[in-house]
Short mmCIF file of N, CA and C in Angstrom, two decimals:
data_model
loop_
_atom_site.label_atom_id
_atom_site.label_comp_id
_atom_site.label_asym_id
_atom_site.label_seq_id
_atom_site.Cartn_x
_atom_site.Cartn_y
_atom_site.Cartn_z
N UNK A 1 18.59 27.67 37.88
CA UNK A 1 19.02 29.05 37.88
C UNK A 1 20.50 29.16 37.51
N UNK A 2 21.27 28.15 37.88
CA UNK A 2 22.69 28.18 37.57
C UNK A 2 22.93 28.21 36.07
N UNK A 3 22.14 27.47 35.31
CA UNK A 3 22.30 27.46 33.85
C UNK A 3 22.04 28.84 33.27
N UNK A 4 21.04 29.53 33.79
CA UNK A 4 20.76 30.89 33.32
C UNK A 4 21.94 31.80 33.61
N UNK A 5 22.49 31.69 34.80
CA UNK A 5 23.62 32.53 35.19
C UNK A 5 24.84 32.24 34.32
N UNK A 6 25.13 30.97 34.08
CA UNK A 6 26.29 30.63 33.26
C UNK A 6 26.14 31.14 31.84
N UNK A 7 24.95 31.04 31.27
CA UNK A 7 24.75 31.54 29.91
C UNK A 7 25.00 33.05 29.84
N UNK A 8 24.56 33.78 30.85
CA UNK A 8 24.83 35.22 30.87
C UNK A 8 26.31 35.52 31.05
N UNK A 9 26.95 34.78 31.93
CA UNK A 9 28.38 34.99 32.15
C UNK A 9 29.17 34.72 30.87
N UNK A 10 28.88 33.61 30.21
CA UNK A 10 29.57 33.30 28.95
C UNK A 10 29.33 34.39 27.90
N UNK A 11 28.10 34.88 27.82
CA UNK A 11 27.80 35.93 26.85
C UNK A 11 28.61 37.19 27.17
N UNK A 12 28.70 37.57 28.43
CA UNK A 12 29.42 38.78 28.80
C UNK A 12 30.92 38.63 28.62
N UNK A 13 31.46 37.43 28.88
CA UNK A 13 32.89 37.20 28.65
C UNK A 13 33.19 37.33 27.17
N UNK A 14 32.36 36.74 26.33
CA UNK A 14 32.57 36.85 24.89
C UNK A 14 32.36 38.27 24.39
N UNK A 15 31.44 38.99 24.99
CA UNK A 15 31.25 40.40 24.64
C UNK A 15 32.51 41.21 25.00
N UNK A 16 33.10 40.90 26.14
CA UNK A 16 34.35 41.55 26.52
C UNK A 16 35.47 41.21 25.55
N UNK A 17 35.51 39.95 25.13
CA UNK A 17 36.49 39.54 24.12
C UNK A 17 36.28 40.31 22.83
N UNK A 18 35.02 40.51 22.47
CA UNK A 18 34.69 41.23 21.24
C UNK A 18 35.24 42.66 21.27
N UNK A 19 35.21 43.27 22.45
CA UNK A 19 35.72 44.64 22.59
C UNK A 19 37.21 44.73 22.32
N UNK A 20 37.95 43.65 22.61
CA UNK A 20 39.41 43.69 22.43
C UNK A 20 39.86 42.72 21.33
N UNK A 21 38.96 42.33 20.46
CA UNK A 21 39.26 41.34 19.41
C UNK A 21 40.45 41.75 18.55
N UNK A 22 40.56 43.01 18.24
CA UNK A 22 41.67 43.49 17.41
C UNK A 22 43.01 43.34 18.09
N UNK A 23 43.04 43.49 19.40
CA UNK A 23 44.29 43.40 20.15
C UNK A 23 44.75 41.96 20.32
N UNK A 24 43.80 41.02 20.37
CA UNK A 24 44.17 39.63 20.63
C UNK A 24 44.12 38.75 19.38
N UNK A 25 43.73 39.34 18.26
CA UNK A 25 43.70 38.61 17.00
C UNK A 25 42.55 37.62 16.88
N UNK A 26 41.47 37.86 17.59
CA UNK A 26 40.32 36.95 17.54
C UNK A 26 39.46 37.25 16.32
N UNK A 27 38.78 36.25 15.86
CA UNK A 27 37.85 36.44 14.74
C UNK A 27 36.52 36.96 15.30
N UNK A 28 36.16 38.15 14.86
CA UNK A 28 34.98 38.82 15.40
C UNK A 28 33.70 38.04 15.15
N UNK A 29 33.58 37.38 14.00
CA UNK A 29 32.33 36.69 13.68
C UNK A 29 32.08 35.52 14.63
N UNK A 30 33.14 34.88 15.09
CA UNK A 30 32.97 33.78 16.05
C UNK A 30 32.47 34.32 17.38
N UNK A 31 33.04 35.43 17.80
CA UNK A 31 32.62 36.04 19.06
C UNK A 31 31.18 36.54 18.98
N UNK A 32 30.83 37.14 17.86
CA UNK A 32 29.44 37.62 17.68
C UNK A 32 28.48 36.44 17.72
N UNK A 33 28.81 35.36 17.02
CA UNK A 33 27.95 34.16 17.04
C UNK A 33 27.81 33.63 18.46
N UNK A 34 28.89 33.62 19.19
CA UNK A 34 28.86 33.12 20.56
C UNK A 34 27.96 33.97 21.46
N UNK A 35 28.08 35.28 21.34
CA UNK A 35 27.24 36.17 22.15
C UNK A 35 25.77 35.98 21.79
N UNK A 36 25.48 35.95 20.50
CA UNK A 36 24.09 35.79 20.04
C UNK A 36 23.51 34.46 20.51
N UNK A 37 24.27 33.38 20.34
CA UNK A 37 23.78 32.07 20.76
C UNK A 37 23.57 31.98 22.26
N UNK A 38 24.51 32.51 23.04
CA UNK A 38 24.35 32.49 24.49
C UNK A 38 23.13 33.28 24.94
N UNK A 39 22.92 34.45 24.34
CA UNK A 39 21.75 35.25 24.72
C UNK A 39 20.45 34.60 24.24
N UNK A 40 20.48 33.96 23.08
CA UNK A 40 19.28 33.27 22.59
C UNK A 40 18.95 32.08 23.49
N UNK A 41 19.95 31.32 23.87
CA UNK A 41 19.72 30.19 24.77
C UNK A 41 19.24 30.66 26.14
N UNK A 42 19.80 31.77 26.60
CA UNK A 42 19.33 32.35 27.86
C UNK A 42 17.85 32.70 27.76
N UNK A 43 17.47 33.36 26.67
CA UNK A 43 16.07 33.77 26.48
C UNK A 43 15.16 32.55 26.43
N UNK A 44 15.56 31.51 25.71
CA UNK A 44 14.74 30.31 25.63
C UNK A 44 14.59 29.63 26.98
N UNK A 45 15.67 29.51 27.72
CA UNK A 45 15.61 28.88 29.03
C UNK A 45 14.81 29.74 30.01
N UNK A 46 14.95 31.05 29.90
CA UNK A 46 14.19 31.95 30.77
C UNK A 46 12.69 31.83 30.49
N UNK A 47 12.33 31.77 29.21
CA UNK A 47 10.92 31.59 28.84
C UNK A 47 10.40 30.25 29.35
N UNK A 48 11.23 29.23 29.27
CA UNK A 48 10.82 27.92 29.76
C UNK A 48 10.55 27.95 31.26
N UNK A 49 11.38 28.66 32.01
CA UNK A 49 11.15 28.74 33.45
C UNK A 49 9.85 29.47 33.76
N UNK A 50 9.52 30.46 32.95
CA UNK A 50 8.25 31.18 33.15
C UNK A 50 7.08 30.27 32.81
N UNK A 51 7.16 29.57 31.68
CA UNK A 51 6.07 28.70 31.26
C UNK A 51 5.88 27.50 32.18
N UNK A 52 6.95 27.06 32.83
CA UNK A 52 6.86 25.94 33.77
C UNK A 52 6.48 26.39 35.18
N UNK A 53 6.12 27.65 35.31
CA UNK A 53 5.68 28.23 36.58
C UNK A 53 6.75 28.12 37.67
N UNK A 54 8.00 28.27 37.27
CA UNK A 54 9.10 28.30 38.23
C UNK A 54 9.31 29.75 38.66
N UNK A 55 8.33 30.25 39.36
CA UNK A 55 8.27 31.67 39.71
C UNK A 55 9.49 32.14 40.48
N UNK A 56 9.90 31.38 41.48
CA UNK A 56 11.04 31.79 42.29
C UNK A 56 12.31 31.92 41.46
N UNK A 57 12.48 31.04 40.48
CA UNK A 57 13.68 31.08 39.63
C UNK A 57 13.73 32.35 38.81
N UNK A 58 12.66 32.66 38.07
CA UNK A 58 12.76 33.83 37.20
C UNK A 58 12.72 35.14 37.98
N UNK A 59 12.05 35.16 39.11
CA UNK A 59 12.08 36.37 39.94
C UNK A 59 13.49 36.57 40.50
N UNK A 60 14.14 35.47 40.92
CA UNK A 60 15.50 35.55 41.43
C UNK A 60 16.48 36.06 40.38
N UNK A 61 16.33 35.58 39.15
CA UNK A 61 17.22 36.00 38.06
C UNK A 61 17.06 37.50 37.80
N UNK A 62 15.83 37.95 37.71
CA UNK A 62 15.58 39.38 37.47
C UNK A 62 16.13 40.22 38.63
N UNK A 63 15.88 39.79 39.86
CA UNK A 63 16.36 40.54 41.03
C UNK A 63 17.88 40.60 41.05
N UNK A 64 18.52 39.48 40.78
CA UNK A 64 19.99 39.46 40.79
C UNK A 64 20.59 40.32 39.68
N UNK A 65 19.95 40.33 38.52
CA UNK A 65 20.43 41.20 37.44
C UNK A 65 20.33 42.67 37.83
N UNK A 66 19.20 43.05 38.38
CA UNK A 66 19.01 44.44 38.80
C UNK A 66 20.01 44.81 39.89
N UNK A 67 20.15 43.94 40.88
CA UNK A 67 21.08 44.21 41.98
C UNK A 67 22.51 44.31 41.47
N UNK A 68 22.90 43.43 40.56
CA UNK A 68 24.29 43.47 40.07
C UNK A 68 24.58 44.76 39.32
N UNK A 69 23.62 45.24 38.51
CA UNK A 69 23.85 46.50 37.80
C UNK A 69 23.87 47.68 38.76
N UNK A 70 23.03 47.67 39.77
CA UNK A 70 23.04 48.75 40.76
C UNK A 70 24.33 48.78 41.56
N UNK A 71 24.83 47.60 41.95
CA UNK A 71 26.10 47.53 42.68
C UNK A 71 27.24 48.02 41.80
N UNK A 72 27.25 47.60 40.55
CA UNK A 72 28.30 48.05 39.61
C UNK A 72 28.26 49.57 39.43
N UNK A 73 27.07 50.12 39.26
CA UNK A 73 26.92 51.56 39.09
C UNK A 73 27.41 52.30 40.33
N UNK A 74 27.01 51.84 41.51
CA UNK A 74 27.45 52.49 42.76
C UNK A 74 28.97 52.39 42.92
N UNK A 75 29.53 51.23 42.61
CA UNK A 75 30.97 51.02 42.73
C UNK A 75 31.75 51.96 41.80
N UNK A 76 31.28 52.06 40.57
CA UNK A 76 31.98 52.92 39.60
C UNK A 76 31.85 54.39 39.97
N UNK A 77 30.69 54.79 40.47
CA UNK A 77 30.54 56.20 40.88
C UNK A 77 31.41 56.51 42.08
N UNK A 78 31.46 55.58 43.03
CA UNK A 78 32.27 55.78 44.23
C UNK A 78 33.75 55.89 43.88
N UNK A 79 34.20 55.07 42.95
CA UNK A 79 35.62 55.06 42.57
C UNK A 79 35.92 55.94 41.37
N UNK A 80 34.92 56.68 40.93
CA UNK A 80 35.06 57.61 39.80
C UNK A 80 35.61 56.91 38.55
N UNK A 81 35.10 55.72 38.28
CA UNK A 81 35.48 54.97 37.08
C UNK A 81 34.63 55.42 35.92
N UNK A 82 35.07 55.12 34.69
CA UNK A 82 34.31 55.52 33.52
C UNK A 82 33.00 54.76 33.44
N UNK A 83 32.01 55.40 32.91
CA UNK A 83 30.67 54.82 32.77
C UNK A 83 30.27 54.84 31.32
N UNK A 84 31.09 54.23 30.44
CA UNK A 84 30.81 54.25 29.01
C UNK A 84 29.47 53.65 28.67
N UNK A 85 29.03 52.64 29.41
CA UNK A 85 27.76 52.00 29.07
C UNK A 85 26.57 52.89 29.41
N UNK A 86 26.80 53.99 30.13
CA UNK A 86 25.74 54.96 30.38
C UNK A 86 25.84 56.17 29.45
N UNK A 87 26.80 56.14 28.56
CA UNK A 87 26.97 57.25 27.63
C UNK A 87 27.80 58.39 28.21
N UNK A 88 28.39 58.18 29.39
CA UNK A 88 29.22 59.21 30.01
C UNK A 88 30.69 58.87 29.79
N UNK A 89 31.49 59.92 29.69
CA UNK A 89 32.93 59.70 29.50
C UNK A 89 33.72 60.42 30.55
#
């Protein structure tokens, strides 16, 4: 499960870098490749856990993803932070 989590974390860090690529002088194509590869590897590893009948692992990953987004949404609403990923400004 840790490998799945790390792949998602790396993808999100690179996605964050992509958002500020112009400010830091990063090459966008490298960041895009990194995000795509991390998400592809995540998908492959996730499928492997399902096919290997590692039920607790993939259920835990899905539950933690849902919980993390719900906590983030609640935190941002409570603190009146922007919710650009929901289309609100």
